[in-house]
XYZ file of C-alpha atoms in Angstrom:
464
model
C -36.076 -5.025 -5.290
C -36.690 -5.731 -9.196
C -35.971 -3.994 -12.391
C -38.421 -0.953 -13.286
C -38.870 -1.267 -16.659
C -39.623 -4.043 -19.556
C -36.174 -5.720 -21.593
C -37.273 -3.737 -24.009
C -37.510 -0.323 -22.758
C -34.164 -0.375 -21.506
C -30.776 -0.216 -23.479
C -27.336 0.788 -22.082
C -24.127 2.174 -24.006
C -21.030 3.060 -22.707
C -21.122 6.537 -24.091
C -20.517 9.274 -21.716
C -17.096 10.768 -20.932
C -17.903 12.609 -17.881
C -18.259 10.183 -15.907
C -16.118 8.420 -13.249
C -16.542 5.041 -11.128
C -13.695 5.514 -8.330
C -13.938 8.748 -7.499
C -12.367 8.565 -4.351
C -8.877 7.952 -5.512
C -9.356 11.584 -5.698
C -8.833 12.359 -1.609
C -6.832 9.353 -1.457
C -4.657 10.234 -3.643
C -3.931 13.919 -2.947
C -3.318 11.989 0.388
C -0.694 10.552 -0.645
C 0.910 13.790 -2.480
C 0.877 15.430 0.474
C 2.797 13.065 2.143
C 4.933 12.928 -0.185
C 4.816 10.115 -2.380
C 5.531 11.411 -5.669
C 8.688 12.884 -4.096
C 10.022 9.506 -1.950
C 9.677 7.885 -5.262
C 11.350 10.733 -7.716
C 14.390 10.334 -4.906
C 15.255 6.682 -4.211
C 13.593 5.075 -6.699
C 16.633 5.112 -9.455
C 16.428 1.907 -12.092
C 19.182 2.858 -13.647
C 20.383 0.673 -16.776
C 16.209 -0.621 -17.114
C 15.733 -1.429 -21.083
C 12.970 0.119 -23.770
C 12.421 3.236 -20.590
C 11.041 1.356 -18.161
C 13.064 3.393 -15.409
C 11.550 6.943 -16.502
C 9.315 8.857 -14.694
C 9.260 6.100 -11.795
C 7.105 8.280 -9.674
C 3.820 8.552 -12.229
C 4.294 4.511 -12.345
C 4.421 4.098 -8.587
C 1.141 6.214 -7.993
C -0.871 4.410 -11.341
C 0.321 1.487 -9.134
C -0.808 2.911 -5.721
C -4.168 3.898 -7.618
C -4.778 0.812 -9.263
C -4.589 -1.667 -6.036
C -6.509 0.901 -3.828
C -9.653 0.895 -5.826
C -9.137 -2.830 -6.503
C -6.743 -4.189 -8.860
C -5.480 -7.394 -7.483
C -3.685 -7.441 -11.333
C -1.766 -5.519 -13.842
C -4.462 -5.806 -16.159
C -6.775 -4.984 -13.812
C -4.524 -1.267 -13.845
C -6.813 -0.856 -16.980
C -9.476 0.526 -14.879
C -7.437 3.938 -14.732
C -8.248 4.548 -18.324
C -11.772 5.266 -19.170
C -14.190 8.302 -18.508
C -12.923 11.397 -16.946
C -9.891 10.423 -15.315
C -7.868 11.861 -17.398
C -9.157 14.856 -16.692
C -9.104 14.403 -12.976
C -5.559 13.055 -13.070
C -2.297 13.573 -15.018
C 0.271 10.751 -15.538
C -1.045 7.859 -16.029
C 0.163 4.728 -17.725
C -1.214 1.903 -19.173
C -0.702 -1.740 -17.873
C 1.494 -2.949 -20.689
C 3.748 0.036 -19.517
C 3.284 -0.771 -16.148
C 4.011 -4.458 -16.437
C 7.294 -3.358 -18.185
C 8.541 -0.708 -14.791
C 7.126 -3.959 -12.414
C 9.599 -6.338 -14.524
C 12.731 -4.042 -14.600
C 13.001 -4.357 -10.639
C 15.882 -5.751 -9.225
C 17.226 -6.938 -5.563
C 18.710 -3.600 -5.140
C 15.858 -1.542 -6.470
C 13.580 -3.597 -3.839
C 15.692 -2.769 -1.571
C 14.762 1.337 -2.918
C 11.505 0.743 -2.789
C 11.409 -0.409 0.515
C 12.828 3.051 1.962
C 9.867 4.693 0.043
C 7.498 2.778 1.512
C 9.421 3.532 4.976
C 9.343 6.776 4.905
C 5.582 7.238 3.511
C 3.979 5.126 6.554
C 5.795 8.113 8.510
C 4.570 10.758 7.089
C 0.881 9.300 6.946
C 1.247 8.625 10.840
C 2.489 11.664 11.074
C -0.208 14.511 8.921
C -3.090 11.546 9.768
C -4.354 9.733 13.293
C -3.261 6.382 11.523
C -1.304 5.157 15.184
C -3.131 7.595 17.706
C -1.316 7.738 21.235
C 1.571 5.636 19.778
C 4.112 8.222 21.399
C 2.663 7.429 25.262
C 1.302 4.030 25.272
C 2.675 0.910 24.387
C 3.093 0.262 20.715
C 3.291 -4.017 19.570
C 5.117 -4.802 16.480
C 3.837 -8.163 15.144
C 5.851 -10.606 12.458
C 4.594 -13.249 11.016
C 4.649 -15.246 7.321
C 1.863 -16.375 5.031
C 2.290 -18.436 1.593
C 0.483 -17.554 -1.316
C -0.412 -20.341 -3.553
C 0.770 -19.372 -7.543
C 0.508 -21.143 -10.732
C 2.999 -22.418 -13.569
C 6.891 -23.879 -13.312
C 7.882 -20.488 -15.265
C 7.155 -18.114 -12.147
C 10.269 -17.614 -10.294
C 10.501 -18.222 -6.634
C 7.722 -20.378 -7.013
C 8.828 -23.719 -4.888
C 6.743 -26.621 -2.882
C 7.014 -25.866 0.652
C 4.959 -25.998 4.032
C 2.032 -27.543 2.011
C 2.350 -31.333 -0.699
C 2.154 -30.079 -4.658
C 1.289 -26.809 -3.610
C 4.075 -23.630 -5.532
C 4.084 -20.909 -3.211
C 5.596 -17.685 -2.771
C 6.724 -16.994 1.297
C 5.712 -13.312 2.119
C 7.096 -12.140 5.265
C 5.047 -9.178 7.171
C 4.936 -6.884 10.078
C 2.269 -5.183 11.443
C 2.119 -2.029 14.295
C -0.931 -0.813 16.219
C -1.721 0.691 19.072
C -4.322 -0.656 21.343
C -6.784 1.972 19.913
C -5.888 1.581 16.312
C -5.809 -1.110 13.612
C -2.675 -2.889 12.266
C -1.126 -1.345 9.218
C 2.290 -2.799 7.615
C 6.164 -1.809 8.718
C 7.854 -3.914 6.872
C 7.342 -6.720 3.753
C 9.419 -9.143 2.228
C 9.353 -11.362 -1.088
C 11.306 -14.632 -0.508
C 11.252 -18.298 -1.808
C 8.335 -20.817 -1.340
C 10.294 -23.304 0.929
C 12.162 -20.341 2.508
C 11.812 -21.688 6.584
C 9.940 -19.146 8.558
C 12.972 -17.201 10.055
C 14.963 -17.056 7.071
C 16.163 -13.365 7.633
C 13.909 -12.309 10.910
C 16.996 -10.536 12.881
C 17.502 -7.655 10.363
C 13.724 -8.331 9.886
C 12.288 -7.852 12.983
C 15.342 -4.444 13.170
C 14.003 -3.394 10.043
C 10.337 -2.868 11.153
C 11.152 -1.700 14.750
C 13.109 1.329 13.073
C 10.415 2.515 10.835
C 7.825 1.731 14.002
C 10.135 4.774 16.141
C 9.849 6.759 12.715
C 6.425 6.524 12.803
C 6.451 8.015 16.220
C 5.890 5.201 18.233
C 8.364 6.165 20.575
C 7.184 5.000 23.672
C 7.374 0.632 25.206
C 7.578 -1.549 21.674
C 6.814 -4.766 22.495
C 8.117 -7.554 19.706
C 4.640 -10.621 19.608
C 6.016 -13.457 16.775
C 5.366 -17.230 16.798
C 7.665 -19.667 17.589
C 9.286 -20.316 14.202
C 11.089 -16.729 14.674
C 12.198 -17.855 19.277
C 15.588 -17.685 18.383
C 18.522 -15.790 19.430
C 19.085 -13.406 16.696
C 15.401 -12.823 16.712
C 16.057 -12.149 20.314
C 18.787 -9.906 20.503
C 17.542 -7.450 17.715
C 15.202 -6.574 19.949
C 17.168 -5.423 22.777
C 19.917 -3.578 20.843
C 16.684 -1.846 19.660
C 15.462 -1.389 23.121
C 11.867 -2.757 22.385
C 10.479 -6.340 24.973
C 9.523 -9.384 23.337
C 7.032 -11.481 22.996
C 7.413 -14.986 21.147
C 5.455 -18.625 20.946
C 8.890 -21.234 22.359
C 6.730 -24.189 21.456
C 7.463 -27.494 23.607
C 10.880 -28.131 23.841
C 12.641 -30.698 26.176
C 14.243 -27.535 28.197
C 10.813 -25.606 28.638
C 9.001 -28.830 28.956
C 10.688 -29.674 32.357
C 10.449 -26.071 32.893
C 6.680 -26.241 33.320
C 6.056 -29.725 34.675
C 8.131 -28.715 37.223
C 5.357 -25.265 37.734
C 4.032 -26.281 41.474
C 0.258 -26.953 41.754
C -0.788 -23.637 43.371
C 1.040 -21.985 41.053
C -1.888 -21.680 38.121
C -3.874 -18.551 37.855
C -7.929 -19.138 36.512
C -8.364 -16.431 33.311
C -11.538 -16.584 31.628
C -11.761 -15.073 27.706
C -14.218 -12.987 27.061
C -14.930 -14.582 23.571
C -13.987 -17.906 22.674
C -10.626 -18.752 21.548
C -9.831 -22.038 18.560
C -7.477 -24.298 20.339
C -4.356 -23.660 17.680
C -4.523 -28.048 18.008
C -7.654 -28.852 17.814
C -10.053 -26.094 17.268
C -12.394 -26.004 19.231
C -13.699 -23.024 20.811
C -12.612 -22.375 24.081
C -13.068 -19.639 26.781
C -11.460 -21.056 30.253
C -7.545 -21.354 30.573
C -4.841 -21.609 33.572
C -1.840 -19.493 33.549
C 1.555 -19.405 35.160
C 4.523 -18.172 35.360
C 8.139 -18.653 35.753
C 9.768 -15.516 36.235
C 13.599 -16.376 35.616
C 14.345 -19.054 32.844
C 17.386 -19.222 30.457
C 17.114 -19.551 27.305
C 19.136 -20.661 24.107
C 21.454 -22.408 26.786
C 23.218 -24.368 23.990
C 24.843 -21.622 22.488
C 27.839 -19.165 23.517
C 27.410 -17.518 26.857
C 26.255 -13.833 24.886
C 23.409 -15.319 23.291
C 22.148 -16.553 26.374
C 18.732 -14.263 28.056
C 17.195 -14.488 31.112
C 13.459 -13.370 30.982
C 9.420 -14.437 32.072
C 8.589 -17.859 30.478
C 4.384 -17.260 30.494
C 2.752 -20.201 29.920
C -0.900 -20.912 29.282
C -2.837 -24.392 29.670
C -6.006 -25.901 28.749
C -7.501 -29.452 28.939
C -6.824 -32.114 26.076
C -9.787 -32.635 24.964
C -8.619 -33.900 21.517
C -9.881 -37.779 22.937
C -13.105 -37.582 24.711
C -13.770 -41.211 26.384
C -15.997 -43.057 24.459
C -19.284 -44.469 26.399
C -18.659 -47.133 28.850
C -15.201 -46.599 29.288
C -13.965 -45.502 32.282
C -13.577 -41.161 32.874
C -9.360 -39.824 33.308
C -8.009 -40.278 36.437
C -5.990 -36.810 36.439
C -7.101 -34.065 34.136
C -4.610 -33.651 30.704
C -3.517 -30.027 29.684
C -1.921 -29.010 26.438
C 0.908 -26.120 27.321
C 1.391 -22.816 25.150
C 4.273 -21.349 26.858
C 5.785 -17.779 25.614
C 9.416 -16.387 26.706
C 8.831 -12.077 27.055
C 10.369 -9.224 29.014
C 7.574 -6.945 29.141
C 7.190 -5.438 32.707
C 2.686 -6.550 32.392
C 1.033 -8.444 35.043
C 1.366 -12.442 33.914
C -2.251 -12.288 33.337
C -2.506 -8.928 30.942
C 0.837 -9.686 29.405
C -0.479 -13.099 28.444
C -3.452 -11.363 26.909
C -1.917 -9.022 24.802
C 0.028 -11.855 23.120
C -2.621 -13.444 22.056
C -3.991 -10.845 20.816
C -0.956 -11.305 18.396
C -3.659 -13.250 16.182
C -4.673 -9.278 14.901
C -1.607 -10.408 12.118
C -3.570 -12.691 10.349
C -5.952 -10.042 9.750
C -3.922 -7.883 7.511
C -2.989 -11.506 6.377
C -6.540 -12.411 5.411
C -7.147 -8.646 4.248
C -4.292 -8.753 1.329
C -5.254 -12.172 -0.022
C -8.810 -10.547 -0.773
C -7.196 -7.319 -2.337
C -4.096 -7.120 -4.317
C -2.385 -9.922 -3.372
C -5.432 -12.285 -4.399
C -2.514 -12.669 -7.593
C 1.008 -12.472 -7.615
C 0.957 -11.347 -10.964
C 4.915 -11.269 -13.176
C 6.856 -14.557 -13.339
C 10.022 -12.343 -12.253
C 10.958 -12.657 -8.052
C 11.535 -9.304 -8.168
C 8.068 -7.689 -9.999
C 6.040 -9.643 -7.027
C 7.963 -8.561 -4.783
C 8.369 -4.965 -5.197
C 4.023 -5.886 -6.301
C 3.777 -6.583 -2.520
C 6.063 -3.152 -1.295
C 3.433 -1.560 -3.590
C 0.797 -2.889 -1.564
C 1.740 -2.203 1.948
C 2.238 0.972 0.811
C -1.753 1.060 -0.422
C -2.703 -0.681 2.359
C -1.337 1.922 4.502
C -2.909 4.825 2.924
C -5.987 3.539 2.748
C -5.925 3.085 6.305
C -4.842 6.434 7.260
C -7.912 7.572 4.403
C -10.124 5.617 6.473
C -9.085 7.342 9.746
C -9.196 10.687 8.532
C -13.359 9.757 7.162
C -14.410 8.557 11.046
C -14.326 6.595 13.995
C -15.601 3.272 11.998
C -14.104 3.847 8.921
C -10.463 3.771 10.732
C -11.150 0.046 11.485
C -12.903 -1.358 8.946
C -10.791 -3.319 6.776
C -9.838 -2.457 2.767
C -12.887 -3.823 1.968
C -14.809 -1.966 2.938
C -13.075 1.215 2.743
C -12.619 0.564 -1.362
C -16.583 0.011 -1.540
C -17.452 3.229 0.625
C -15.032 5.896 0.236
C -13.030 4.861 -3.064
C -15.672 2.789 -5.476
C -18.030 5.763 -5.984
C -19.574 6.725 -9.141
C -19.257 10.349 -10.358
C -19.940 13.015 -13.216
C -17.575 15.584 -13.745
C -18.530 19.475 -14.798
C -16.777 21.951 -15.668
C -16.499 26.069 -15.310
C -14.258 28.780 -15.001
C -11.771 26.887 -14.658
C -13.082 24.466 -11.670
C -14.020 20.896 -11.745
C -17.230 19.720 -9.509
C -17.620 16.553 -9.509
C -21.790 15.500 -8.367
C -21.209 12.447 -6.551
C -25.135 10.117 -6.353
C -27.416 11.804 -4.082
C -28.514 10.153 -0.852
C -25.155 8.242 -0.389
C -25.108 6.298 2.835
C -21.461 7.435 3.580
C -21.741 10.845 2.746
C -20.489 12.767 5.075
C -17.348 10.786 5.771
C -16.635 10.748 2.509
C -16.996 14.498 2.843
C -15.000 14.095 5.835
C -11.967 13.005 3.777
C -12.549 15.054 0.728
C -12.745 18.488 2.629
C -9.635 18.020 5.108
C -7.276 16.223 2.565
C -7.670 19.669 0.273
C -7.850 22.171 3.116
C -4.854 24.456 3.551
C -1.880 22.207 4.848
C -1.613 21.842 8.515
């Protein structure tokens, strides 16, 4: 592929007022309107006491930020992409980046909680109007909890501290996703925390909220919480039981669990083969075979008061320890050395199925990776609560794009948000106005024309 004209025959002028660079925002924001995003913000978000009018028209400001994030903005300045060409003709209430920055900096902890309420109800509306979580009512739903660290720069950024990574200042978001066996995960809850906050800080309350949000989104059948060993504590397990949900939590090898694992009979181990190799969490080496055994009744948290003790299943996966291979000329090992990976669960599935489902907890890492390639590439403000609001707005945008993809096609229902933006949102168009109607002229032979058209006609049709 090469340029078809000489340099002297090509020129560029930014002068057409009838062009739009991200026409996919039209059906995406129409979907947000139908799910009541503006109404929810008006009802829930009250920035009382904010100076300079920062709290005025909160609905227009929230939808402007969500639209910018859906188009690919990862900083406050990037939100200026909404103010080009014919965008003011197609959309009303677009706010300038400086106005949106002032709005975010007006947030306090209480206002961030108001925005969480909007996110929770918006997800429920999206799930009710789109096939966002297919099979949620009759099938099992998995709620995955994990944390991540986002590196930040500058000593003036509130909450940024040296935490897990030596010499690196971070903020420490916590997030929960919900999915079914037939869907990609969507975000049920998020929290922004200081850089050196413990992974499990506030986890019981956070888990309760995530499980309640999953139920509001239509996951009324079996719900299973999956989490890493940082969340293996009595509070998290108690939150699951109060919510009527099951749990599947990695435990690590504390002395009590180590004694229980070493007491498993040799003939109790079952062989398991993975359809695709999985990385060993300690060495990173790909493995495709392991052995699994179960202790049907293991009592956890025996060192705490009696009310906190829980008896459930302890399922253990073991793989050969290949971290120290034999040196040429040395004697081979006299007996195999194993590395053990136990998890504590009360879910009813058979041993091997429970192990496979627990290992699928890694899907939450895909959401974290997606976030770092989009609006969470940066945490744009020096104010902690502004970044907390930015995190929640990203979660709302992520769910909105997932819902739009589920309406577009089967492929886009499981595509990453970067693919959704490239195929459905970042599409150029020219507008034409006639008889009080606006026609959007999109590129001829656009490869994803049918998916885009299906999304557009679905959200612009009569309400179902």
